[in-house]
Amino acid sequence: MENKPARPNSYLALAIISTILCCLPTGIVSIIYATKVNSAYEDGQYDEANKASRNAKTWGLVSIGIALFGWIIYILIFGVAFLGAIANG
């Protein structure tokens, strides 16, 4: 019997949530890598499964980071405009 390493986390939930709620393009990349984890693991390509797992996590976090950056910019722009309107008026 072959000694298999532990199956790496696919981060599929992170990928789906980040795609729906955050940033579509990078979220899709995360989903693609997340779906490769299990198939690579089942094919015995354990290094490839680990690499896909790391990439899925990275792209999911990048998606969340882009969304947070976008919200911060949005709040700064409209917050400054709102405060300017209050001060003038």
PDB file of C-alpha atoms in Angstrom:
ATOM      1  CA  MET A   1       0.000   0.000   0.000  1.00  0.00           C
ATOM      2  CA  GLU A   2       1.247   3.436  -0.951  1.00  0.00           C
ATOM      3  CA  ASN A   3       1.832   6.125   1.665  1.00  0.00           C
ATOM      4  CA  LYS A   4      -0.186   9.116   0.552  1.00  0.00           C
ATOM      5  CA  PRO A   5       0.461  12.531   2.053  1.00  0.00           C
ATOM      6  CA  ALA A   6      -2.505  14.391   3.485  1.00  0.00           C
ATOM      7  CA  ARG A   7      -4.818  15.889   0.890  1.00  0.00           C
ATOM      8  CA  PRO A   8      -4.166  19.625   0.646  1.00  0.00           C
ATOM      9  CA  ASN A   9      -7.005  22.064   1.212  1.00  0.00           C
ATOM     10  CA  SER A  10      -8.603  23.082  -2.085  1.00  0.00           C
ATOM     11  CA  TYR A  11      -9.807  26.473  -0.777  1.00  0.00           C
ATOM     12  CA  LEU A  12     -12.839  26.071  -3.027  1.00  0.00           C
ATOM     13  CA  ALA A  13     -15.137  27.880  -0.569  1.00  0.00           C
ATOM     14  CA  LEU A  14     -12.735  30.840  -0.413  1.00  0.00           C
ATOM     15  CA  ALA A  15     -12.532  30.833  -4.207  1.00  0.00           C
ATOM     16  CA  ILE A  16     -16.302  30.836  -4.680  1.00  0.00           C
ATOM     17  CA  ILE A  17     -16.967  33.466  -2.019  1.00  0.00           C
ATOM     18  CA  SER A  18     -14.216  35.740  -3.312  1.00  0.00           C
ATOM     19  CA  THR A  19     -15.560  35.381  -6.853  1.00  0.00           C
ATOM     20  CA  ILE A  20     -19.141  36.215  -5.917  1.00  0.00           C
ATOM     21  CA  LEU A  21     -18.492  38.943  -3.356  1.00  0.00           C
ATOM     22  CA  CYS A  22     -15.174  40.434  -4.371  1.00  0.00           C
ATOM     23  CA  CYS A  23     -13.417  40.366  -7.688  1.00  0.00           C
ATOM     24  CA  LEU A  24     -14.645  38.201 -10.552  1.00  0.00           C
ATOM     25  CA  PRO A  25     -11.463  37.770 -12.683  1.00  0.00           C
ATOM     26  CA  THR A  26      -9.092  36.808  -9.870  1.00  0.00           C
ATOM     27  CA  GLY A  27     -11.810  34.760  -8.187  1.00  0.00           C
ATOM     28  CA  ILE A  28     -12.213  32.676 -11.329  1.00  0.00           C
ATOM     29  CA  VAL A  29      -8.477  31.998 -11.377  1.00  0.00           C
ATOM     30  CA  SER A  30      -8.779  30.859  -7.758  1.00  0.00           C
ATOM     31  CA  ILE A  31     -11.663  28.516  -8.660  1.00  0.00           C
ATOM     32  CA  ILE A  32      -9.656  27.001 -11.502  1.00  0.00           C
ATOM     33  CA  TYR A  33      -6.742  26.198  -9.201  1.00  0.00           C
ATOM     34  CA  ALA A  34      -9.091  24.951  -6.452  1.00  0.00           C
ATOM     35  CA  THR A  35     -10.671  22.439  -8.818  1.00  0.00           C
ATOM     36  CA  LYS A  36      -7.245  21.115  -9.837  1.00  0.00           C
ATOM     37  CA  VAL A  37      -6.297  20.140  -6.264  1.00  0.00           C
ATOM     38  CA  ASN A  38      -8.429  17.013  -5.928  1.00  0.00           C
ATOM     39  CA  SER A  39      -7.821  15.701  -9.427  1.00  0.00           C
ATOM     40  CA  ALA A  40      -4.044  16.139  -9.107  1.00  0.00           C
ATOM     41  CA  TYR A  41      -4.117  14.426  -5.699  1.00  0.00           C
ATOM     42  CA  GLU A  42      -6.132  11.484  -7.030  1.00  0.00           C
ATOM     43  CA  ASP A  43      -3.710  11.136  -9.947  1.00  0.00           C
ATOM     44  CA  GLY A  44      -0.840  10.836  -7.471  1.00  0.00           C
ATOM     45  CA  GLN A  45       0.625  14.226  -8.406  1.00  0.00           C
ATOM     46  CA  TYR A  46       1.026  15.384  -4.825  1.00  0.00           C
ATOM     47  CA  ASP A  47       3.413  18.248  -5.568  1.00  0.00           C
ATOM     48  CA  GLU A  48       1.057  19.545  -8.252  1.00  0.00           C
ATOM     49  CA  ALA A  49      -1.866  19.293  -5.807  1.00  0.00           C
ATOM     50  CA  ASN A  50       0.057  21.295  -3.208  1.00  0.00           C
ATOM     51  CA  LYS A  51       1.008  23.910  -5.798  1.00  0.00           C
ATOM     52  CA  ALA A  52      -2.611  24.231  -6.955  1.00  0.00           C
ATOM     53  CA  SER A  53      -3.729  24.562  -3.329  1.00  0.00           C
ATOM     54  CA  ARG A  54      -1.263  27.388  -2.665  1.00  0.00           C
ATOM     55  CA  ASN A  55      -2.279  29.138  -5.889  1.00  0.00           C
ATOM     56  CA  ALA A  56      -5.986  28.834  -5.075  1.00  0.00           C
ATOM     57  CA  LYS A  57      -5.417  30.382  -1.653  1.00  0.00           C
ATOM     58  CA  THR A  58      -3.188  33.142  -3.057  1.00  0.00           C
ATOM     59  CA  TRP A  59      -5.633  34.144  -5.795  1.00  0.00           C
ATOM     60  CA  GLY A  60      -8.571  34.037  -3.369  1.00  0.00           C
ATOM     61  CA  LEU A  61      -6.749  36.379  -1.008  1.00  0.00           C
ATOM     62  CA  VAL A  62      -5.704  38.622  -3.916  1.00  0.00           C
ATOM     63  CA  SER A  63      -9.369  38.851  -4.898  1.00  0.00           C
ATOM     64  CA  ILE A  64     -10.351  39.879  -1.377  1.00  0.00           C
ATOM     65  CA  GLY A  65      -7.472  42.388  -1.253  1.00  0.00           C
ATOM     66  CA  ILE A  66      -8.537  44.006  -4.521  1.00  0.00           C
ATOM     67  CA  ALA A  67     -12.105  44.317  -3.247  1.00  0.00           C
ATOM     68  CA  LEU A  68     -10.963  45.878   0.034  1.00  0.00           C
ATOM     69  CA  PHE A  69      -8.737  48.334  -1.825  1.00  0.00           C
ATOM     70  CA  GLY A  70     -11.655  49.250  -4.087  1.00  0.00           C
ATOM     71  CA  TRP A  71     -13.962  49.860  -1.128  1.00  0.00           C
ATOM     72  CA  ILE A  72     -11.369  52.017   0.617  1.00  0.00           C
ATOM     73  CA  ILE A  73     -10.964  54.156  -2.519  1.00  0.00           C
ATOM     74  CA  TYR A  74     -14.746  54.353  -2.907  1.00  0.00           C
ATOM     75  CA  ILE A  75     -15.235  55.461   0.707  1.00  0.00           C
ATOM     76  CA  LEU A  76     -12.433  58.027   0.457  1.00  0.00           C
ATOM     77  CA  ILE A  77     -13.778  59.571  -2.752  1.00  0.00           C
ATOM     78  CA  PHE A  78     -17.408  59.756  -1.699  1.00  0.00           C
ATOM     79  CA  GLY A  79     -16.595  60.510   1.934  1.00  0.00           C
ATOM     80  CA  VAL A  80     -14.529  63.532   0.923  1.00  0.00           C
ATOM     81  CA  ALA A  81     -17.264  64.649  -1.493  1.00  0.00           C
ATOM     82  CA  PHE A  82     -19.898  64.241   1.198  1.00  0.00           C
ATOM     83  CA  LEU A  83     -17.872  66.162   3.778  1.00  0.00           C
ATOM     84  CA  GLY A  84     -17.225  68.893   1.208  1.00  0.00           C
ATOM     85  CA  ALA A  85     -20.924  69.186   0.498  1.00  0.00           C
ATOM     86  CA  ILE A  86     -21.692  69.462   4.214  1.00  0.00           C
ATOM     87  CA  ALA A  87     -18.997  72.114   4.722  1.00  0.00           C
ATOM     88  CA  ASN A  88     -20.309  74.209   1.833  1.00  0.00           C
ATOM     89  CA  GLY A  89     -23.770  73.932   2.709  1.00  0.00           C
TER      90      GLY A  89
END
